[in-house]
Amino acid sequence: MTIKKIKTSCSMDCFDACSLIATVSDGKVISIEGDKSHPLTKGFCCHKGKKTFERMYHSERLKKPLRKMGDRFFEITWDEAFSEIEEKLKTTINEYGSESILLYSGYGYSGILKNADRMFFNYLGGVSVHKGSLCMGAGVAAQTYDFGETLSNAPDDCLNSKTIVIWGRNPAITNIHLYSNIKKASKNGTKIVTIDPLKTMTANKSDLHIRVKPGTDGALALGISAELIRSGFEDVNFLKNHTKGYEEFKSYTLSFSLSKTSEITGIDENTIKNLAKTYFEKPVATYIGFGMQRYENGGNNVRCIDALAAVSGNIGIKGGGANYGHIIDQLIDCEYTKSKIYGVNTKYYNISRIPDFINDAKPAIQCMFISKANPMVQNPDINAFRQSLKKVPFKVVTDMFMTDTAKLADIVLPCTSVLEEEDLIYSSMFTPYLNHAAKAVEPMDDIISEYNFYIKLAKMMNIKDYPNISETEFLKRAVKPVCDYHRIDFEDIRDGYFSPSDDIAWENMSFATPSKKFEFYSEKAEEDGLNPVAKYIKKQKDSKYPYRLITPHSKKSLHSQHYHFLEDHQILFINSKIMETLKLSEDSKVLLSSKKGALKVMVKPDNNLDDDTIMMYQGFRNEKGSVNVLTSGETSDMGEQTCFYDCFCNISKIEI
Ligand SMILES: Nc1nc2c(c(=O)[nH]1)N[C@H]1C(S)=C(S)[C@@H](COP(=O)(O)OP(=O)(O)OC[C@H]3O[C@@H](n4cnc5c(=O)[nH]c(N)nc54)[C@H](O)[C@@H]3O)O[C@H]1N2
Ligand SMILES: Nc1nc2c(c(=O)[nH]1)N[C@H]1C(S)=C(S)[C@@H](COP(=O)(O)OP(=O)(O)OC[C@H]3O[C@@H](n4cnc5c(=O)[nH]c(N)nc54)[C@H](O)[C@@H]3O)O[C@H]1N2
Ligand SMILES: [Mo]
């Protein structure tokens, strides 16, 4: 028996991107552990990361290409799959042009290599590709106006903080390595404050939980800033030397009196006053989450929080930061970037509103390629999504499993697991590291990797310039700018990991904005038709749908991926007062309806919820109750981010 330890990485779309050690015995992976030598992973990962090898060997894993005939799928050979796809692409391009091909290349896998699909379709002349975001777009746009880029302090820098404010993020569940640092900081005496409408596990373990009304964080941040300014607590030096437009911000923010802020946010005046004092007593690290930007005013909410961090001088300092994401994509310049010049016919569709795009596209969409995503569960307004797909004559989905999306395809292609290929993994959400993932085992059943699939298809389509290079060479070229800048060799990264980032974001006070300062006033925002200064915008409610549905991420699953195999049923959490008003008891069945659709669900009481907020977890597959039959494709004020949590519903009891 030969036992090998292979250094690989979790490839799931997550803050942490854990470095993993796969134990391989006689050509089979038998276990996965967090990598002890990795500075962020520190020897532990979550249950989902550990399951990476179980997913690879799962009995339901797809191993052969499948073709739909009637309502059923049948196995076909790779050659048959290739020739049908080749023929469809050729006739589509000849008759309608390449823009009548739609590519949905999602975020279900965080490696560089699997950008091959985007590269191929650029070489093909450019197709319809997405813009906007289901995930973190509003916050990224906001931080780009304020700082010029989205960067955070190093993950363990919060050990230097006097207070850590976790604002609309649930790291105990979604970002476990940040959470372990927070726990450590707490033991050392750092105060932990969580601002969240839900009593999450993170909120439960904090020194202070502030239950803000959903979507009102902008007002809260402005109210705290106003109190800081009124008390003379603002950081005069930082404001004078490193910011632009403070006076404009100040005159607007001062209209947020304690009483007005309290009324909007539901937080008492004393708490707001104390928060101002907390922000004055530096350093304060603010961890801004993605939950709080899934709103119509999501971008402005983040801008208001950035402004608070700036007014209090918590930017560019140890233990501080307006820590949202940590984008390192700009350092990666792969063959994919070069391929963009070939994509002359590239057209953009809004990722939240695919049905509208398909319904109106001219030329009409003829072919659709979906990979690394399960939009039939995760996109908003999935009823409309399903309807619109009926109009697309030919659909190819690449996935490891028969998802709700794959079920709607004409051809389903299997793909490799991260354990079956070499790759470089990164996340841009939090971890500053690029992790090398070595190939642990050969692909099962001769599955053709996406990378090699597109090399072969490029040959069949006679694309002469398409880079016919090895995976290793592709990765080497991708990180060449990083290697050149940091004077390292690809082999240094191949040893395990590399962080190209500074420990303290913006420590040199040279921001990436046009003025090189922190911009309270952003001309770029103004050019984009937005208020140049961060603003609180209020969402009007529709009285027909009195309850706001929040659908956060759960511990059990990464989106739909693990729920796919769980027997759990969807549950709607509401408080006892609503239960009484609607004459419901625990486990009653209700019809939850929105202007987009309806879902039958069981209810359970949760008295930590207020009287107009209800909660369900996202990620359940269609037959178990996908929340996204209720959500709509409306997008936020900036970044074209789906407003998943601006979902207003009604509840009616189902009499059995
Ligand atoms: N276990 C697990 N981990 C994951 C994921 C997963 O599916 N499962 N998904 C990964 C991905 S892709 C992402 S984007 C991240 C998301 O990570 P997070 O941002 O931590 O998670 P969310 O569930 O989007 O929302 C975080 C919190 O925002 C709160 N919230 C909602 N509305 C408001 C509001 O108006 N104001 C405030 N202050 N808070 C609000 C919610 O109650 C929730 O507790 O997690 C990543 N990690
Ligand atoms: N209501 C509501 N909806 C939400 C959210 C919410 O908070 N509320 N959160 C949103 C967020 S933050 C996000 S990021 C999205 C996530 O949306 P998705 O990324 O669509 O969600 P996943 O369920 O993770 O689907 C990823 C798919 O990729 C497949 N996959 C994994 N590895 C590979 C690979 O190597 N190649 C290929 N081809 N496929 C692979 C997986 O098997 C899985 O089916 O959902 C969004 N939807
Ligand atoms: Mo996400």
PDB file of N, CA and C in Angstrom, residues 26-108:
ATOM      1  N   ASP A  26      -3.118   4.080  -2.587  1.00  0.00           N
ATOM      2  CA  ASP A  26      -3.248   3.278  -3.815  1.00  0.00           C
ATOM      3  C   ASP A  26      -4.143   3.949  -4.861  1.00  0.00           C
ATOM      4  N   GLY A  27      -3.863   5.186  -5.124  1.00  0.00           N
ATOM      5  CA  GLY A  27      -4.576   5.896  -6.194  1.00  0.00           C
ATOM      6  C   GLY A  27      -5.974   6.349  -5.829  1.00  0.00           C
ATOM      7  N   LYS A  28      -6.345   6.265  -4.537  1.00  0.00           N
ATOM      8  CA  LYS A  28      -7.678   6.702  -4.125  1.00  0.00           C
ATOM      9  C   LYS A  28      -7.559   7.678  -2.947  1.00  0.00           C
ATOM     10  N   VAL A  29      -8.307   8.766  -3.008  1.00  0.00           N
ATOM     11  CA  VAL A  29      -8.281   9.709  -1.877  1.00  0.00           C
ATOM     12  C   VAL A  29      -9.099   9.099  -0.743  1.00  0.00           C
ATOM     13  N   ILE A  30      -8.492   9.019   0.446  1.00  0.00           N
ATOM     14  CA  ILE A  30      -9.229   8.397   1.558  1.00  0.00           C
ATOM     15  C   ILE A  30      -9.585   9.392   2.661  1.00  0.00           C
ATOM     16  N   SER A  31      -8.953  10.550   2.641  1.00  0.00           N
ATOM     17  CA  SER A  31      -9.359  11.568   3.620  1.00  0.00           C
ATOM     18  C   SER A  31      -8.855  12.936   3.205  1.00  0.00           C
ATOM     19  N   ILE A  32      -9.477  13.964   3.800  1.00  0.00           N
ATOM     20  CA  ILE A  32      -9.088  15.356   3.554  1.00  0.00           C
ATOM     21  C   ILE A  32      -9.006  16.058   4.905  1.00  0.00           C
ATOM     22  N   GLU A  33      -7.940  16.788   5.088  1.00  0.00           N
ATOM     23  CA  GLU A  33      -7.772  17.575   6.331  1.00  0.00           C
ATOM     24  C   GLU A  33      -7.362  18.988   5.962  1.00  0.00           C
ATOM     25  N   GLY A  34      -7.631  19.930   6.853  1.00  0.00           N
ATOM     26  CA  GLY A  34      -7.114  21.283   6.674  1.00  0.00           C
ATOM     27  C   GLY A  34      -5.596  21.259   6.807  1.00  0.00           C
ATOM     28  N   ASP A  35      -4.927  22.093   6.015  1.00  0.00           N
ATOM     29  CA  ASP A  35      -3.463  22.104   5.972  1.00  0.00           C
ATOM     30  C   ASP A  35      -2.892  22.854   7.195  1.00  0.00           C
ATOM     31  N   LYS A  36      -2.109  22.129   7.989  1.00  0.00           N
ATOM     32  CA  LYS A  36      -1.556  22.735   9.223  1.00  0.00           C
ATOM     33  C   LYS A  36      -0.556  23.834   8.920  1.00  0.00           C
ATOM     34  N   SER A  37       0.134  23.721   7.773  1.00  0.00           N
ATOM     35  CA  SER A  37       1.209  24.678   7.497  1.00  0.00           C
ATOM     36  C   SER A  37       0.699  25.964   6.842  1.00  0.00           C
ATOM     37  N   HIS A  38      -0.592  26.002   6.508  1.00  0.00           N
ATOM     38  CA  HIS A  38      -1.118  27.196   5.823  1.00  0.00           C
ATOM     39  C   HIS A  38      -1.490  28.267   6.864  1.00  0.00           C
ATOM     40  N   PRO A  39      -1.019  29.508   6.665  1.00  0.00           N
ATOM     41  CA  PRO A  39      -1.216  30.532   7.701  1.00  0.00           C
ATOM     42  C   PRO A  39      -2.674  30.895   7.971  1.00  0.00           C
ATOM     43  N   LEU A  40      -3.561  30.666   7.000  1.00  0.00           N
ATOM     44  CA  LEU A  40      -4.975  30.964   7.266  1.00  0.00           C
ATOM     45  C   LEU A  40      -5.736  29.705   7.671  1.00  0.00           C
ATOM     46  N   THR A  41      -5.497  28.617   6.962  1.00  0.00           N
ATOM     47  CA  THR A  41      -6.256  27.387   7.236  1.00  0.00           C
ATOM     48  C   THR A  41      -5.912  26.801   8.609  1.00  0.00           C
ATOM     49  N   LYS A  42      -4.657  26.880   8.988  1.00  0.00           N
ATOM     50  CA  LYS A  42      -4.182  26.453  10.321  1.00  0.00           C
ATOM     51  C   LYS A  42      -4.702  25.072  10.748  1.00  0.00           C
ATOM     52  N   GLY A  43      -4.803  24.161   9.787  1.00  0.00           N
ATOM     53  CA  GLY A  43      -5.107  22.772  10.155  1.00  0.00           C
ATOM     54  C   GLY A  43      -6.576  22.426  10.299  1.00  0.00           C
ATOM     55  N   PHE A  44      -7.484  23.357  10.011  1.00  0.00           N
ATOM     56  CA  PHE A  44      -8.895  22.930  10.056  1.00  0.00           C
ATOM     57  C   PHE A  44      -9.692  23.500   8.883  1.00  0.00           C
ATOM     58  N   CYS A  45     -10.709  22.736   8.499  1.00  0.00           N
ATOM     59  CA  CYS A  45     -11.624  23.204   7.442  1.00  0.00           C
ATOM     60  C   CYS A  45     -13.022  22.759   7.837  1.00  0.00           C
ATOM     61  N   CYS A  46     -14.025  23.180   7.088  1.00  0.00           N
ATOM     62  CA  CYS A  46     -15.402  22.847   7.480  1.00  0.00           C
ATOM     63  C   CYS A  46     -15.786  21.462   6.948  1.00  0.00           C
ATOM     64  N   HIS A  47     -16.954  21.004   7.364  1.00  0.00           N
ATOM     65  CA  HIS A  47     -17.405  19.661   6.947  1.00  0.00           C
ATOM     66  C   HIS A  47     -17.581  19.577   5.432  1.00  0.00           C
ATOM     67  N   LYS A  48     -17.885  20.716   4.810  1.00  0.00           N
ATOM     68  CA  LYS A  48     -18.117  20.711   3.358  1.00  0.00           C
ATOM     69  C   LYS A  48     -16.788  20.516   2.613  1.00  0.00           C
ATOM     70  N   GLY A  49     -15.749  21.167   3.100  1.00  0.00           N
ATOM     71  CA  GLY A  49     -14.419  20.998   2.506  1.00  0.00           C
ATOM     72  C   GLY A  49     -13.955  19.559   2.643  1.00  0.00           C
ATOM     73  N   LYS A  50     -14.198  18.967   3.820  1.00  0.00           N
ATOM     74  CA  LYS A  50     -13.780  17.577   4.049  1.00  0.00           C
ATOM     75  C   LYS A  50     -14.479  16.620   3.102  1.00  0.00           C
ATOM     76  N   LYS A  51     -15.691  17.039   2.681  1.00  0.00           N
ATOM     77  CA  LYS A  51     -16.477  16.138   1.811  1.00  0.00           C
ATOM     78  C   LYS A  51     -16.024  16.187   0.353  1.00  0.00           C
ATOM     79  N   THR A  52     -15.021  17.001   0.032  1.00  0.00           N
ATOM     80  CA  THR A  52     -14.605  17.143  -1.375  1.00  0.00           C
ATOM     81  C   THR A  52     -14.362  15.782  -2.015  1.00  0.00           C
ATOM     82  N   PHE A  53     -13.733  14.876  -1.268  1.00  0.00           N
ATOM     83  CA  PHE A  53     -13.438  13.575  -1.906  1.00  0.00           C
ATOM     84  C   PHE A  53     -14.672  12.687  -1.952  1.00  0.00           C
ATOM     85  N   GLU A  54     -15.575  12.845  -0.966  1.00  0.00           N
ATOM     86  CA  GLU A  54     -16.808  12.042  -1.014  1.00  0.00           C
ATOM     87  C   GLU A  54     -17.649  12.439  -2.217  1.00  0.00           C
ATOM     88  N   ARG A  55     -17.643  13.747  -2.515  1.00  0.00           N
ATOM     89  CA  ARG A  55     -18.374  14.205  -3.706  1.00  0.00           C
ATOM     90  C   ARG A  55     -17.769  13.596  -4.971  1.00  0.00           C
ATOM     91  N   MET A  56     -16.438  13.499  -4.980  1.00  0.00           N
ATOM     92  CA  MET A  56     -15.777  12.958  -6.165  1.00  0.00           C
ATOM     93  C   MET A  56     -16.180  11.490  -6.387  1.00  0.00           C
ATOM     94  N   TYR A  57     -16.291  10.735  -5.285  1.00  0.00           N
ATOM     95  CA  TYR A  57     -16.615   9.307  -5.420  1.00  0.00           C
ATOM     96  C   TYR A  57     -18.113   9.022  -5.264  1.00  0.00           C
ATOM     97  N   HIS A  58     -18.912  10.067  -5.202  1.00  0.00           N
ATOM     98  CA  HIS A  58     -20.348   9.886  -4.944  1.00  0.00           C
ATOM     99  C   HIS A  58     -20.992   9.041  -6.047  1.00  0.00           C
ATOM    100  N   SER A  59     -21.902   8.144  -5.637  1.00  0.00           N
ATOM    101  CA  SER A  59     -22.518   7.252  -6.636  1.00  0.00           C
ATOM    102  C   SER A  59     -23.303   8.038  -7.690  1.00  0.00           C
ATOM    103  N   GLU A  60     -23.775   9.231  -7.320  1.00  0.00           N
ATOM    104  CA  GLU A  60     -24.565  10.006  -8.303  1.00  0.00           C
ATOM    105  C   GLU A  60     -23.708  10.923  -9.160  1.00  0.00           C
ATOM    106  N   ARG A  61     -22.387  10.870  -8.968  1.00  0.00           N
ATOM    107  CA  ARG A  61     -21.543  11.770  -9.774  1.00  0.00           C
ATOM    108  C   ARG A  61     -21.682  11.430 -11.264  1.00  0.00           C
ATOM    109  N   LEU A  62     -21.735  12.449 -12.090  1.00  0.00           N
ATOM    110  CA  LEU A  62     -21.825  12.232 -13.537  1.00  0.00           C
ATOM    111  C   LEU A  62     -20.452  11.853 -14.061  1.00  0.00           C
ATOM    112  N   LYS A  63     -20.414  10.785 -14.897  1.00  0.00           N
ATOM    113  CA  LYS A  63     -19.110  10.351 -15.416  1.00  0.00           C
ATOM    114  C   LYS A  63     -19.079  10.288 -16.934  1.00  0.00           C
ATOM    115  N   LYS A  64     -20.244  10.263 -17.554  1.00  0.00           N
ATOM    116  CA  LYS A  64     -20.313  10.203 -19.028  1.00  0.00           C
ATOM    117  C   LYS A  64     -21.191  11.342 -19.531  1.00  0.00           C
ATOM    118  N   PRO A  65     -20.942  11.812 -20.750  1.00  0.00           N
ATOM    119  CA  PRO A  65     -21.859  12.795 -21.330  1.00  0.00           C
ATOM    120  C   PRO A  65     -23.255  12.183 -21.479  1.00  0.00           C
ATOM    121  N   LEU A  66     -24.264  13.016 -21.297  1.00  0.00           N
ATOM    122  CA  LEU A  66     -25.650  12.552 -21.408  1.00  0.00           C
ATOM    123  C   LEU A  66     -26.387  13.382 -22.451  1.00  0.00           C
ATOM    124  N   ARG A  67     -27.314  12.736 -23.193  1.00  0.00           N
ATOM    125  CA  ARG A  67     -28.133  13.439 -24.182  1.00  0.00           C
ATOM    126  C   ARG A  67     -29.578  13.241 -23.805  1.00  0.00           C
ATOM    127  N   LYS A  68     -30.345  14.336 -23.840  1.00  0.00           N
ATOM    128  CA  LYS A  68     -31.778  14.198 -23.525  1.00  0.00           C
ATOM    129  C   LYS A  68     -32.533  13.769 -24.778  1.00  0.00           C
ATOM    130  N   MET A  69     -33.364  12.746 -24.622  1.00  0.00           N
ATOM    131  CA  MET A  69     -34.265  12.365 -25.715  1.00  0.00           C
ATOM    132  C   MET A  69     -35.632  12.199 -25.084  1.00  0.00           C
ATOM    133  N   GLY A  70     -36.591  12.999 -25.553  1.00  0.00           N
ATOM    134  CA  GLY A  70     -37.882  13.044 -24.860  1.00  0.00           C
ATOM    135  C   GLY A  70     -37.631  13.654 -23.495  1.00  0.00           C
ATOM    136  N   ASP A  71     -38.102  12.948 -22.452  1.00  0.00           N
ATOM    137  CA  ASP A  71     -37.899  13.473 -21.098  1.00  0.00           C
ATOM    138  C   ASP A  71     -36.721  12.833 -20.390  1.00  0.00           C
ATOM    139  N   ARG A  72     -36.036  11.919 -21.097  1.00  0.00           N
ATOM    140  CA  ARG A  72     -35.000  11.149 -20.391  1.00  0.00           C
ATOM    141  C   ARG A  72     -33.617  11.406 -20.954  1.00  0.00           C
ATOM    142  N   PHE A  73     -32.616  11.197 -20.089  1.00  0.00           N
ATOM    143  CA  PHE A  73     -31.227  11.330 -20.529  1.00  0.00           C
ATOM    144  C   PHE A  73     -30.647   9.957 -20.846  1.00  0.00           C
ATOM    145  N   PHE A  74     -29.830   9.903 -21.899  1.00  0.00           N
ATOM    146  CA  PHE A  74     -29.135   8.665 -22.266  1.00  0.00           C
ATOM    147  C   PHE A  74     -27.648   8.944 -22.383  1.00  0.00           C
ATOM    148  N   GLU A  75     -26.840   7.950 -22.012  1.00  0.00           N
ATOM    149  CA  GLU A  75     -25.385   8.125 -22.148  1.00  0.00           C
ATOM    150  C   GLU A  75     -24.985   8.215 -23.607  1.00  0.00           C
ATOM    151  N   ILE A  76     -24.088   9.108 -23.915  1.00  0.00           N
ATOM    152  CA  ILE A  76     -23.505   9.151 -25.259  1.00  0.00           C
ATOM    153  C   ILE A  76     -21.984   9.144 -25.114  1.00  0.00           C
ATOM    154  N   THR A  77     -21.264   8.950 -26.199  1.00  0.00           N
ATOM    155  CA  THR A  77     -19.803   8.960 -26.091  1.00  0.00           C
ATOM    156  C   THR A  77     -19.316  10.410 -26.132  1.00  0.00           C
ATOM    157  N   TRP A  78     -18.080  10.620 -25.730  1.00  0.00           N
ATOM    158  CA  TRP A  78     -17.505  11.964 -25.812  1.00  0.00           C
ATOM    159  C   TRP A  78     -17.482  12.425 -27.268  1.00  0.00           C
ATOM    160  N   ASP A  79     -17.169  11.487 -28.195  1.00  0.00           N
ATOM    161  CA  ASP A  79     -17.131  11.881 -29.616  1.00  0.00           C
ATOM    162  C   ASP A  79     -18.489  12.381 -30.090  1.00  0.00           C
ATOM    163  N   GLU A  80     -19.542  11.687 -29.661  1.00  0.00           N
ATOM    164  CA  GLU A  80     -20.889  12.126 -30.060  1.00  0.00           C
ATOM    165  C   GLU A  80     -21.197  13.512 -29.488  1.00  0.00           C
ATOM    166  N   ALA A  81     -20.788  13.720 -28.239  1.00  0.00           N
ATOM    167  CA  ALA A  81     -21.037  15.032 -27.609  1.00  0.00           C
ATOM    168  C   ALA A  81     -20.273  16.121 -28.360  1.00  0.00           C
ATOM    169  N   PHE A  82     -18.998  15.841 -28.637  1.00  0.00           N
ATOM    170  CA  PHE A  82     -18.184  16.832 -29.357  1.00  0.00           C
ATOM    171  C   PHE A  82     -18.806  17.167 -30.707  1.00  0.00           C
ATOM    172  N   SER A  83     -19.183  16.130 -31.474  1.00  0.00           N
ATOM    173  CA  SER A  83     -19.617  16.456 -32.836  1.00  0.00           C
ATOM    174  C   SER A  83     -20.961  17.176 -32.840  1.00  0.00           C
ATOM    175  N   GLU A  84     -21.849  16.854 -31.901  1.00  0.00           N
ATOM    176  CA  GLU A  84     -23.126  17.596 -31.884  1.00  0.00           C
ATOM    177  C   GLU A  84     -22.883  19.065 -31.499  1.00  0.00           C
ATOM    178  N   ILE A  85     -22.019  19.280 -30.506  1.00  0.00           N
ATOM    179  CA  ILE A  85     -21.753  20.660 -30.066  1.00  0.00           C
ATOM    180  C   ILE A  85     -21.053  21.437 -31.194  1.00  0.00           C
ATOM    181  N   GLU A  86     -20.103  20.781 -31.854  1.00  0.00           N
ATOM    182  CA  GLU A  86     -19.401  21.441 -32.968  1.00  0.00           C
ATOM    183  C   GLU A  86     -20.408  21.872 -34.052  1.00  0.00           C
ATOM    184  N   GLU A  87     -21.275  20.934 -34.397  1.00  0.00           N
ATOM    185  CA  GLU A  87     -22.225  21.234 -35.469  1.00  0.00           C
ATOM    186  C   GLU A  87     -23.171  22.372 -35.077  1.00  0.00           C
ATOM    187  N   LYS A  88     -23.672  22.309 -33.823  1.00  0.00           N
ATOM    188  CA  LYS A  88     -24.606  23.358 -33.366  1.00  0.00           C
ATOM    189  C   LYS A  88     -23.905  24.725 -33.357  1.00  0.00           C
ATOM    190  N   LEU A  89     -22.650  24.758 -32.905  1.00  0.00           N
ATOM    191  CA  LEU A  89     -21.938  26.044 -32.860  1.00  0.00           C
ATOM    192  C   LEU A  89     -21.748  26.586 -34.272  1.00  0.00           C
ATOM    193  N   LYS A  90     -21.357  25.704 -35.179  1.00  0.00           N
ATOM    194  CA  LYS A  90     -21.094  26.170 -36.555  1.00  0.00           C
ATOM    195  C   LYS A  90     -22.356  26.703 -37.209  1.00  0.00           C
ATOM    196  N   THR A  91     -23.460  25.972 -37.112  1.00  0.00           N
ATOM    197  CA  THR A  91     -24.682  26.454 -37.780  1.00  0.00           C
ATOM    198  C   THR A  91     -25.196  27.719 -37.093  1.00  0.00           C
ATOM    199  N   THR A  92     -25.078  27.782 -35.784  1.00  0.00           N
ATOM    200  CA  THR A  92     -25.564  28.980 -35.075  1.00  0.00           C
ATOM    201  C   THR A  92     -24.774  30.207 -35.507  1.00  0.00           C
ATOM    202  N   ILE A  93     -23.447  30.073 -35.541  1.00  0.00           N
ATOM    203  CA  ILE A  93     -22.625  31.231 -35.905  1.00  0.00           C
ATOM    204  C   ILE A  93     -22.920  31.658 -37.345  1.00  0.00           C
ATOM    205  N   ASN A  94     -23.044  30.674 -38.233  1.00  0.00           N
ATOM    206  CA  ASN A  94     -23.327  31.004 -39.641  1.00  0.00           C
ATOM    207  C   ASN A  94     -24.662  31.704 -39.818  1.00  0.00           C
ATOM    208  N   GLU A  95     -25.672  31.189 -39.132  1.00  0.00           N
ATOM    209  CA  GLU A  95     -27.021  31.716 -39.382  1.00  0.00           C
ATOM    210  C   GLU A  95     -27.371  32.936 -38.538  1.00  0.00           C
ATOM    211  N   TYR A  96     -26.846  33.003 -37.302  1.00  0.00           N
ATOM    212  CA  TYR A  96     -27.307  34.067 -36.381  1.00  0.00           C
ATOM    213  C   TYR A  96     -26.177  34.937 -35.822  1.00  0.00           C
ATOM    214  N   GLY A  97     -24.942  34.496 -35.915  1.00  0.00           N
ATOM    215  CA  GLY A  97     -23.827  35.237 -35.311  1.00  0.00           C
ATOM    216  C   GLY A  97     -23.526  34.707 -33.914  1.00  0.00           C
ATOM    217  N   SER A  98     -22.273  34.891 -33.500  1.00  0.00           N
ATOM    218  CA  SER A  98     -21.857  34.257 -32.230  1.00  0.00           C
ATOM    219  C   SER A  98     -22.569  34.844 -31.018  1.00  0.00           C
ATOM    220  N   GLU A  99     -23.091  36.084 -31.128  1.00  0.00           N
ATOM    221  CA  GLU A  99     -23.769  36.660 -29.955  1.00  0.00           C
ATOM    222  C   GLU A  99     -25.081  35.952 -29.633  1.00  0.00           C
ATOM    223  N   SER A 100     -25.541  35.074 -30.540  1.00  0.00           N
ATOM    224  CA  SER A 100     -26.752  34.315 -30.225  1.00  0.00           C
ATOM    225  C   SER A 100     -26.425  33.066 -29.387  1.00  0.00           C
ATOM    226  N   ILE A 101     -25.172  32.993 -28.934  1.00  0.00           N
ATOM    227  CA  ILE A 101     -24.779  31.942 -27.976  1.00  0.00           C
ATOM    228  C   ILE A 101     -24.675  32.618 -26.614  1.00  0.00           C
ATOM    229  N   LEU A 102     -25.297  32.038 -25.605  1.00  0.00           N
ATOM    230  CA  LEU A 102     -25.228  32.628 -24.261  1.00  0.00           C
ATOM    231  C   LEU A 102     -24.351  31.751 -23.371  1.00  0.00           C
ATOM    232  N   LEU A 103     -23.385  32.376 -22.729  1.00  0.00           N
ATOM    233  CA  LEU A 103     -22.534  31.652 -21.774  1.00  0.00           C
ATOM    234  C   LEU A 103     -22.862  32.120 -20.367  1.00  0.00           C
ATOM    235  N   TYR A 104     -23.171  31.164 -19.488  1.00  0.00           N
ATOM    236  CA  TYR A 104     -23.321  31.470 -18.057  1.00  0.00           C
ATOM    237  C   TYR A 104     -22.212  30.703 -17.360  1.00  0.00           C
ATOM    238  N   SER A 105     -21.092  31.382 -17.146  1.00  0.00           N
ATOM    239  CA  SER A 105     -19.969  30.748 -16.469  1.00  0.00           C
ATOM    240  C   SER A 105     -19.953  31.286 -15.051  1.00  0.00           C
ATOM    241  N   GLY A 106     -20.342  30.461 -14.081  1.00  0.00           N
ATOM    242  CA  GLY A 106     -20.607  30.945 -12.719  1.00  0.00           C
ATOM    243  C   GLY A 106     -19.415  30.843 -11.799  1.00  0.00           C
ATOM    244  N   TYR A 107     -19.719  30.831 -10.508  1.00  0.00           N
ATOM    245  CA  TYR A 107     -18.678  30.899  -9.484  1.00  0.00           C
ATOM    246  C   TYR A 107     -18.613  29.633  -8.634  1.00  0.00           C
ATOM    247  N   GLY A 108     -19.153  28.535  -9.169  1.00  0.00           N
ATOM    248  CA  GLY A 108     -19.204  27.307  -8.383  1.00  0.00           C
ATOM    249  C   GLY A 108     -17.854  26.644  -8.207  1.00  0.00           C
TER     250      GLY A 108
END
